[in-house]
GROMACS .gro file of N, CA, C and O in nm:
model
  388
    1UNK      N    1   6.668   3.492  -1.102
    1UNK     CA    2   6.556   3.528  -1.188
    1UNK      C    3   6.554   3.436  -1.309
    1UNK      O    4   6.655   3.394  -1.367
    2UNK      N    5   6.418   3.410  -1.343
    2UNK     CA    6   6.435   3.331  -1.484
    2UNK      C    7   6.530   3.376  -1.594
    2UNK      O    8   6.543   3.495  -1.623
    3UNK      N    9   6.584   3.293  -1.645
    3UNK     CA   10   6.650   3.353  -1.773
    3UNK      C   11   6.809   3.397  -1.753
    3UNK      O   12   6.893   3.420  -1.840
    4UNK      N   13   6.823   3.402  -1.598
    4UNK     CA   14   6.996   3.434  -1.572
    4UNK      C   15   6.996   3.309  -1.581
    4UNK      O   16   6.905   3.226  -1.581
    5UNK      N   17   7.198   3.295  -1.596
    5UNK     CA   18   7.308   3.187  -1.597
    5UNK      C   19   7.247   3.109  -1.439
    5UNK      O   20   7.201   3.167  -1.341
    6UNK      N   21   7.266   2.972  -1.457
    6UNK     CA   22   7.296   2.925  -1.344
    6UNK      C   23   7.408   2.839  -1.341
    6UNK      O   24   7.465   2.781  -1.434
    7UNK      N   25   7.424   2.840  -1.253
    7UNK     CA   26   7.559   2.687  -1.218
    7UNK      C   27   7.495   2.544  -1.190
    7UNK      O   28   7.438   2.519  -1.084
    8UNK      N   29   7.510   2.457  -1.290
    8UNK     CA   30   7.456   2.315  -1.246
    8UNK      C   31   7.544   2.222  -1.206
    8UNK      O   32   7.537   2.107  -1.249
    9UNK      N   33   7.673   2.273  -1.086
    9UNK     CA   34   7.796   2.260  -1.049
    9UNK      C   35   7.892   2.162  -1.130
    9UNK      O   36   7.974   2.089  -1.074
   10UNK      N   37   7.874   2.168  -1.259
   10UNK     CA   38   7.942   2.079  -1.359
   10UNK      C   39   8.059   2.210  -1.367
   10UNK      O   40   8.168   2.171  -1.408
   11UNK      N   41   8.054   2.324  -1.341
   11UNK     CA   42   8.116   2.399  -1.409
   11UNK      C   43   8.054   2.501  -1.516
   11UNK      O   44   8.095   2.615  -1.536
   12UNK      N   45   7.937   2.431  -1.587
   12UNK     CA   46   7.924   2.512  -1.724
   12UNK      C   47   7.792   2.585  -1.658
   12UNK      O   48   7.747   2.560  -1.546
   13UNK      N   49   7.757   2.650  -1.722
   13UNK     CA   50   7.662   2.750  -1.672
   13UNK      C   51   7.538   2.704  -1.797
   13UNK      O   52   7.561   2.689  -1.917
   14UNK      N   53   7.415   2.690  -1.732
   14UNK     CA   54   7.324   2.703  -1.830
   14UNK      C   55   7.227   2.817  -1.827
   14UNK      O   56   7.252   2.915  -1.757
   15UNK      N   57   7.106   2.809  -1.907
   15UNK     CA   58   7.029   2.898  -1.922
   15UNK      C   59   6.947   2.875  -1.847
   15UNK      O   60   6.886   2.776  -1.887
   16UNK      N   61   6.885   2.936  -1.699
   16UNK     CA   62   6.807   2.849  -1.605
   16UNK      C   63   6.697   2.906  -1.603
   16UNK      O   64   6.687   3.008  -1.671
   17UNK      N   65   6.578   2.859  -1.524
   17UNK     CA   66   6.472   2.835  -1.447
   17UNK      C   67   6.390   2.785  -1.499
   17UNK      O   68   6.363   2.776  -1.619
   18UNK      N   69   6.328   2.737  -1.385
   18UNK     CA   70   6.245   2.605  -1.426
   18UNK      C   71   6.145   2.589  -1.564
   18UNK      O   72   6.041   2.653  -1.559
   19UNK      N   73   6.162   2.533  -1.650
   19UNK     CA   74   6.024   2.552  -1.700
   19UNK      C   75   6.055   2.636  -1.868
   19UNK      O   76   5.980   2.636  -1.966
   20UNK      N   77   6.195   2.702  -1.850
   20UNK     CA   78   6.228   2.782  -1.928
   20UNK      C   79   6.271   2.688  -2.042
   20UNK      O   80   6.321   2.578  -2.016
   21UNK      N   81   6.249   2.740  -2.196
   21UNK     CA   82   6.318   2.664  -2.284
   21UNK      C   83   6.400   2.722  -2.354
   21UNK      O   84   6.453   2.823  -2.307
   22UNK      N   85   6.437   2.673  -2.493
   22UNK     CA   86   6.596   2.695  -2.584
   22UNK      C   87   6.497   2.825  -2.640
   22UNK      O   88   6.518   2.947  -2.644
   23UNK      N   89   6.363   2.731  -2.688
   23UNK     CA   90   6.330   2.775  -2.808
   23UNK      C   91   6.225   2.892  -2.811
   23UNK      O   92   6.181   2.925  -2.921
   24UNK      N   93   6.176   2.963  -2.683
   24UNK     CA   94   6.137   3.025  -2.660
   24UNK      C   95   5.994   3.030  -2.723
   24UNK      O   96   5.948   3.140  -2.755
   25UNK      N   97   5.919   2.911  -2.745
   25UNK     CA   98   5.758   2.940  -2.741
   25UNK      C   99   5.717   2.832  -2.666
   25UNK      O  100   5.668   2.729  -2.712
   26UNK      N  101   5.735   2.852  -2.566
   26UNK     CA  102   5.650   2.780  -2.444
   26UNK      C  103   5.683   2.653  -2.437
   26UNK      O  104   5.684   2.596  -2.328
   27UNK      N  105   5.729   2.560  -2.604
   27UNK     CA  106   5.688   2.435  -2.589
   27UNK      C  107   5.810   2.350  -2.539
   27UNK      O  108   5.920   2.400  -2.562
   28UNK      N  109   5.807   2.231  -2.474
   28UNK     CA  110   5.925   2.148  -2.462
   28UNK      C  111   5.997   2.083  -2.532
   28UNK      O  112   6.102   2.033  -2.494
   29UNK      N  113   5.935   2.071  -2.682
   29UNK     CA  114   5.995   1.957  -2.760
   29UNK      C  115   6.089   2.058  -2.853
   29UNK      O  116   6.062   2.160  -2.916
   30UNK      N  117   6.213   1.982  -2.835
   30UNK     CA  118   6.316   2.071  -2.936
   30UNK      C  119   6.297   2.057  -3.070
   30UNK      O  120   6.251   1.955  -3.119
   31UNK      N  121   6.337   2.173  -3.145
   31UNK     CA  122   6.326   2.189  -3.233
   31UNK      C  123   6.409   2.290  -3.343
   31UNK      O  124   6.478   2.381  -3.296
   32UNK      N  125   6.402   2.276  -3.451
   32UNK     CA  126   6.487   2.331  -3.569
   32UNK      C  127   6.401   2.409  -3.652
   32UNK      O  128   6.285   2.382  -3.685
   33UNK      N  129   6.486   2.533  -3.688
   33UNK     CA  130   6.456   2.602  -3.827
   33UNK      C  131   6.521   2.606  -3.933
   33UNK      O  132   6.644   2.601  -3.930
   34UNK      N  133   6.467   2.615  -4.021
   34UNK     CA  134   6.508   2.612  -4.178
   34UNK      C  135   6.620   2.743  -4.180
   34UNK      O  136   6.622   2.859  -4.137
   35UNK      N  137   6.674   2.688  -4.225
   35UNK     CA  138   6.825   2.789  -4.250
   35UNK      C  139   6.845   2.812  -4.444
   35UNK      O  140   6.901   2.910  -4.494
   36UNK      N  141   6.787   2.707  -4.517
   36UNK     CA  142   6.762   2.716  -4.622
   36UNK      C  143   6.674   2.650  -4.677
   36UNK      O  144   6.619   2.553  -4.627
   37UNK      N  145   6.648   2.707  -4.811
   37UNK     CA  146   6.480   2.610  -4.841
   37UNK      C  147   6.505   2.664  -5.001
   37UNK      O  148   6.498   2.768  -5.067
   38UNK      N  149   6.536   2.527  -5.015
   38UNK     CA  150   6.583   2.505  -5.223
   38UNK      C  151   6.481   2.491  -5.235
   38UNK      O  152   6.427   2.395  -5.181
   39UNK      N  153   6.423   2.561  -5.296
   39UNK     CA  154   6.285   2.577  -5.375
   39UNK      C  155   6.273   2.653  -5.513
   39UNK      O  156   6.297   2.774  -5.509
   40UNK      N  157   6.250   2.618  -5.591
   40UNK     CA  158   6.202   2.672  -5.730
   40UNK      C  159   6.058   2.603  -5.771
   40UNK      O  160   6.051   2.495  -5.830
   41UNK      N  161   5.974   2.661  -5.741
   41UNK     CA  162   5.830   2.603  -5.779
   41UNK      C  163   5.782   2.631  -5.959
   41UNK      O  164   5.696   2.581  -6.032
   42UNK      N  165   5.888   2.736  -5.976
   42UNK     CA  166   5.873   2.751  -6.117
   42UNK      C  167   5.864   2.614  -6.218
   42UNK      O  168   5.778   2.575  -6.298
   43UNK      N  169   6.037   2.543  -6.159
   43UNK     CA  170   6.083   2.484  -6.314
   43UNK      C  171   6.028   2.297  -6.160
   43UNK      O  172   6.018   2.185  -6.209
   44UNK      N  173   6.015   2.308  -6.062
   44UNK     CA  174   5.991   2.194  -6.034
   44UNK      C  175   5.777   2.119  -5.977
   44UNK      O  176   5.734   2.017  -5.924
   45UNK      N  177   5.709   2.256  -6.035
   45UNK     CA  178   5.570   2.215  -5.993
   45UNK      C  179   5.566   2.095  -6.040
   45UNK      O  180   5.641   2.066  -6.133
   46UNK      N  181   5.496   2.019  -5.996
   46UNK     CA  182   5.403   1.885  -6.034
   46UNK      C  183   5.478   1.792  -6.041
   46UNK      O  184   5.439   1.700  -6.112
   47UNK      N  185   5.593   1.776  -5.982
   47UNK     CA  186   5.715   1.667  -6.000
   47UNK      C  187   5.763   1.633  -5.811
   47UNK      O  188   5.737   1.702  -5.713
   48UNK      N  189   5.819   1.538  -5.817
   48UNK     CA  190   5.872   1.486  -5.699
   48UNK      C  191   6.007   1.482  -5.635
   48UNK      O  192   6.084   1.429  -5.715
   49UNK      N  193   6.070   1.517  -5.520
   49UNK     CA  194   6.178   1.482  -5.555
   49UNK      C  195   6.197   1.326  -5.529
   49UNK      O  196   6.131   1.265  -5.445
   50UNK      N  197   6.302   1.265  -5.616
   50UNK     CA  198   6.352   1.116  -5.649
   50UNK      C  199   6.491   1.117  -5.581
   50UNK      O  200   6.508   0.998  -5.551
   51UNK      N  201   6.605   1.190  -5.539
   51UNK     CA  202   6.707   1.181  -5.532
   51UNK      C  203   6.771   1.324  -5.483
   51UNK      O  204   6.754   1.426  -5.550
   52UNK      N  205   6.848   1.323  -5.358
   52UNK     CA  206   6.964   1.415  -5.318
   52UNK      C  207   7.080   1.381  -5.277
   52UNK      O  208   7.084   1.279  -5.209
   53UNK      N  209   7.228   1.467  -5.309
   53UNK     CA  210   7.338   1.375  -5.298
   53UNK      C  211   7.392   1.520  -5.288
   53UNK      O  212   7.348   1.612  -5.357
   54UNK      N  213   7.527   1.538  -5.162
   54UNK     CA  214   7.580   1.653  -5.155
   54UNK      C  215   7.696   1.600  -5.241
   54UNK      O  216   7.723   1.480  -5.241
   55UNK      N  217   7.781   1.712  -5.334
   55UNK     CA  218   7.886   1.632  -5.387
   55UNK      C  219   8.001   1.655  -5.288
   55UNK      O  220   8.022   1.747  -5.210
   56UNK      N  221   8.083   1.516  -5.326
   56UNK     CA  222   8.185   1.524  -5.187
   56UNK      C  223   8.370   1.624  -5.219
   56UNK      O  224   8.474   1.653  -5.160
   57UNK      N  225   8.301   1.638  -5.356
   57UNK     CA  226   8.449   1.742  -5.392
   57UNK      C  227   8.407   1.918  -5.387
   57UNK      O  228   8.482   2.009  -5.422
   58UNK      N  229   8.293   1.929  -5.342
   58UNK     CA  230   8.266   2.090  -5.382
   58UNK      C  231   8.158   2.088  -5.254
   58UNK      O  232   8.054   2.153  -5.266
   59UNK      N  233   8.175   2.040  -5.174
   59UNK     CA  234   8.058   2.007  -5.026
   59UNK      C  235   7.953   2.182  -5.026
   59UNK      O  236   7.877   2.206  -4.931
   60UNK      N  237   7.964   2.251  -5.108
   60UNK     CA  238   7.821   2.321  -5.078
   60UNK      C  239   7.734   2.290  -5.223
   60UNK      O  240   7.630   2.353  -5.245
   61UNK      N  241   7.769   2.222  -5.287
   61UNK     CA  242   7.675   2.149  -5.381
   61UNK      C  243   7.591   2.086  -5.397
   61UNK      O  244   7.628   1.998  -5.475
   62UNK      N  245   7.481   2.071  -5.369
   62UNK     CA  246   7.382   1.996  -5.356
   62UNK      C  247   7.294   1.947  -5.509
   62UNK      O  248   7.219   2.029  -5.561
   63UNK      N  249   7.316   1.790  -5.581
   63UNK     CA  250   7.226   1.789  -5.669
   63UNK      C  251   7.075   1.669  -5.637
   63UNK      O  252   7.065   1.550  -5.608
   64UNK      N  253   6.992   1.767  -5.659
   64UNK     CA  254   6.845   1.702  -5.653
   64UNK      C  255   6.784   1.671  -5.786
   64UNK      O  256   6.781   1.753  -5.878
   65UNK      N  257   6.740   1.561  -5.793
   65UNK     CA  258   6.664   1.495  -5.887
   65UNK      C  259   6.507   1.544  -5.872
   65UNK      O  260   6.463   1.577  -5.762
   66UNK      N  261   6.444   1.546  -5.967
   66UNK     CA  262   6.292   1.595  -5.994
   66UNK      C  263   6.223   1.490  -6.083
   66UNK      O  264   6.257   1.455  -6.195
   67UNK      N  265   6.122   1.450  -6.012
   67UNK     CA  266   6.030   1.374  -6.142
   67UNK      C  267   5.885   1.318  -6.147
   67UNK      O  268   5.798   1.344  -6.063
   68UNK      N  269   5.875   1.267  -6.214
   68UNK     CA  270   5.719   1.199  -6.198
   68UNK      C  271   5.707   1.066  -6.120
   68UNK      O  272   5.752   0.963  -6.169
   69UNK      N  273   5.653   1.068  -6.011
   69UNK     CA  274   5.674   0.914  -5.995
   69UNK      C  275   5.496   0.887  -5.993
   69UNK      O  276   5.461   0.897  -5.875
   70UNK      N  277   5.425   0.869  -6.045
   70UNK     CA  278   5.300   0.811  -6.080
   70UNK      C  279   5.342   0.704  -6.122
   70UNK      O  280   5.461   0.685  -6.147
   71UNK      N  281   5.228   0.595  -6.139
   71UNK     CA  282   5.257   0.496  -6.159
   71UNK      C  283   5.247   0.512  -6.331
   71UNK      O  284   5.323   0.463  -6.416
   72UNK      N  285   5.149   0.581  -6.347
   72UNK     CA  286   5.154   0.580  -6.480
   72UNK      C  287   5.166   0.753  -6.507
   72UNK      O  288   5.076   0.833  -6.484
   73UNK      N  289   5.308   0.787  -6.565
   73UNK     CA  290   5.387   0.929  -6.558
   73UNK      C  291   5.297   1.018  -6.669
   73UNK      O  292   5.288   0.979  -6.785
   74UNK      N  293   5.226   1.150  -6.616
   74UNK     CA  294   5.174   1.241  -6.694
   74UNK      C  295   5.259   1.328  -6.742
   74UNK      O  296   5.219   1.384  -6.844
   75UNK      N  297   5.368   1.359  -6.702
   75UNK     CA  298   5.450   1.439  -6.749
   75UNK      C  299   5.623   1.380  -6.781
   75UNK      O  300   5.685   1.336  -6.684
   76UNK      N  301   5.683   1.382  -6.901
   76UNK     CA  302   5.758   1.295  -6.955
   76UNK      C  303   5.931   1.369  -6.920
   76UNK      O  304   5.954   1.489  -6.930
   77UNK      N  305   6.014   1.288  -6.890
   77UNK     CA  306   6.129   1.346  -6.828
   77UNK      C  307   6.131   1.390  -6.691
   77UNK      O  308   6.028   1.363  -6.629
   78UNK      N  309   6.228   1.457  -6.622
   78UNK     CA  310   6.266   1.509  -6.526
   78UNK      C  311   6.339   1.622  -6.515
   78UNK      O  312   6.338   1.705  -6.606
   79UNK      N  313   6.414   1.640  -6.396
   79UNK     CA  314   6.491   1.752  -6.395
   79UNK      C  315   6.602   1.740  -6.297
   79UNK      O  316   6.583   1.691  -6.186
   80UNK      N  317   6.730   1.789  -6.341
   80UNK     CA  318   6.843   1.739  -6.222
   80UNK      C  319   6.837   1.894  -6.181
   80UNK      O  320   6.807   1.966  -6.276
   81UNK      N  321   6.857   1.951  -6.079
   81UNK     CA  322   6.868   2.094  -6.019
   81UNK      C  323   7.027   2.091  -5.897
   81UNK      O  324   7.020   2.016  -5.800
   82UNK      N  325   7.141   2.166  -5.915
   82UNK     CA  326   7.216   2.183  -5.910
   82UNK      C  327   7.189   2.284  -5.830
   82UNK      O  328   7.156   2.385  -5.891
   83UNK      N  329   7.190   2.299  -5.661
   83UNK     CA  330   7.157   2.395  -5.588
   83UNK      C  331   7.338   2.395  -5.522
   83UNK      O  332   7.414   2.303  -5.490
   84UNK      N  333   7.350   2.521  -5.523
   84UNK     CA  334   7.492   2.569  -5.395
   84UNK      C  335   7.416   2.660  -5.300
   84UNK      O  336   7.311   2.722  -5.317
   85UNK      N  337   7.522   2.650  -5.164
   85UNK     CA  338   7.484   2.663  -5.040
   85UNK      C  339   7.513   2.875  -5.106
   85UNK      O  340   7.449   2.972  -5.067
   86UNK      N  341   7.587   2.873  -5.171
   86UNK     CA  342   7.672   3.012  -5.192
   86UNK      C  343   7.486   3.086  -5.261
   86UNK      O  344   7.480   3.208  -5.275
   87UNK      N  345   7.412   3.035  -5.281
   87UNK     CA  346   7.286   3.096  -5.388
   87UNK      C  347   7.180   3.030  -5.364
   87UNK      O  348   7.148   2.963  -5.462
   88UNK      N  349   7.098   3.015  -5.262
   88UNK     CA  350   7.027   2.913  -5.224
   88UNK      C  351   6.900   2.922  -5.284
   88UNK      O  352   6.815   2.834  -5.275
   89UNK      N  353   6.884   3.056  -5.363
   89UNK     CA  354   6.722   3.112  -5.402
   89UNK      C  355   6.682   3.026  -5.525
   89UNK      O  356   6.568   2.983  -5.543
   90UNK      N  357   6.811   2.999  -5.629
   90UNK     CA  358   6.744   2.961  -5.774
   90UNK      C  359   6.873   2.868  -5.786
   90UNK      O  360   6.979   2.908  -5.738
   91UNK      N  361   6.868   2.759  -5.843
   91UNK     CA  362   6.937   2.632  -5.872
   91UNK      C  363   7.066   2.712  -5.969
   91UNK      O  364   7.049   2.781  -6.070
   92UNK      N  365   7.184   2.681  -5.908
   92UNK     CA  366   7.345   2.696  -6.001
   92UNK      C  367   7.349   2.618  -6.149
   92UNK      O  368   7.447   2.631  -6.223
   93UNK      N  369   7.249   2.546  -6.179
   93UNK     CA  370   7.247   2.454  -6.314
   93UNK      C  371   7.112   2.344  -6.314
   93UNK      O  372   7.083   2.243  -6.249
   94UNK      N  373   7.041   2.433  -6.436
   94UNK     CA  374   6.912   2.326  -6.431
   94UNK      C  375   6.946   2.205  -6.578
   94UNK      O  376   6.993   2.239  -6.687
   95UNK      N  377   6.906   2.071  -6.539
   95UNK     CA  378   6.954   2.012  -6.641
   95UNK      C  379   6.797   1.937  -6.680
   95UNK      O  380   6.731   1.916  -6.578
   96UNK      N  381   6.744   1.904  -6.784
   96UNK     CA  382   6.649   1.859  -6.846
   96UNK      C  383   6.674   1.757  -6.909
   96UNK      O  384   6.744   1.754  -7.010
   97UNK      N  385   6.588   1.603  -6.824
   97UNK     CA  386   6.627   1.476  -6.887
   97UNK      C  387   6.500   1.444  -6.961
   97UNK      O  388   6.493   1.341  -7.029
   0.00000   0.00000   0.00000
């Protein structure tokens, strides 16, 4: 029946029948979901991000750069946002350049 184990005599068993996919909406092309989504639209509207870098001593750290990149900048400064994997809703440290 669709959807039982089959044997593809490698040994490992997959998820079979024909036609069937991972991702369960019909389509063939694989695909990913968001597991997190750093967002603060508050302190980052109207700005870009310029820069992301995980840090390599605290690996759920994530700092993102914010800014204007127009050619000619309407809004003056930026913003460094200090996101951890531990709090993903609102930035661990907002810094104002």
């Amino acid at each position: 029946e669709p959807g039982d184990l089959e044997d593809d005599g490698t040994g490992d068993s997959q998820a079979g029948g024909a036609g069937d996919d991972m991702c369960g909406d019909g389509s063939d092309k694989p695909s990913l979901e968001d597991l997190f989504c750093f967002d603060a639209p508050q302190l980052t509207q109207g700005t870009t991000v310029t820069c992301a870098d995980w840090n390599q001593y605290n690996q759920d750290l994530l700092a993102v750069s914010y800014g204007d990149t127009a050619p000619v900048p309407t809004e003056p400064g930026g913003l460094v946002l200090f996101w951890s994997l531990k709090n993903p809703t609102y930035p661990e440290r907002v810094i104002r350049t």
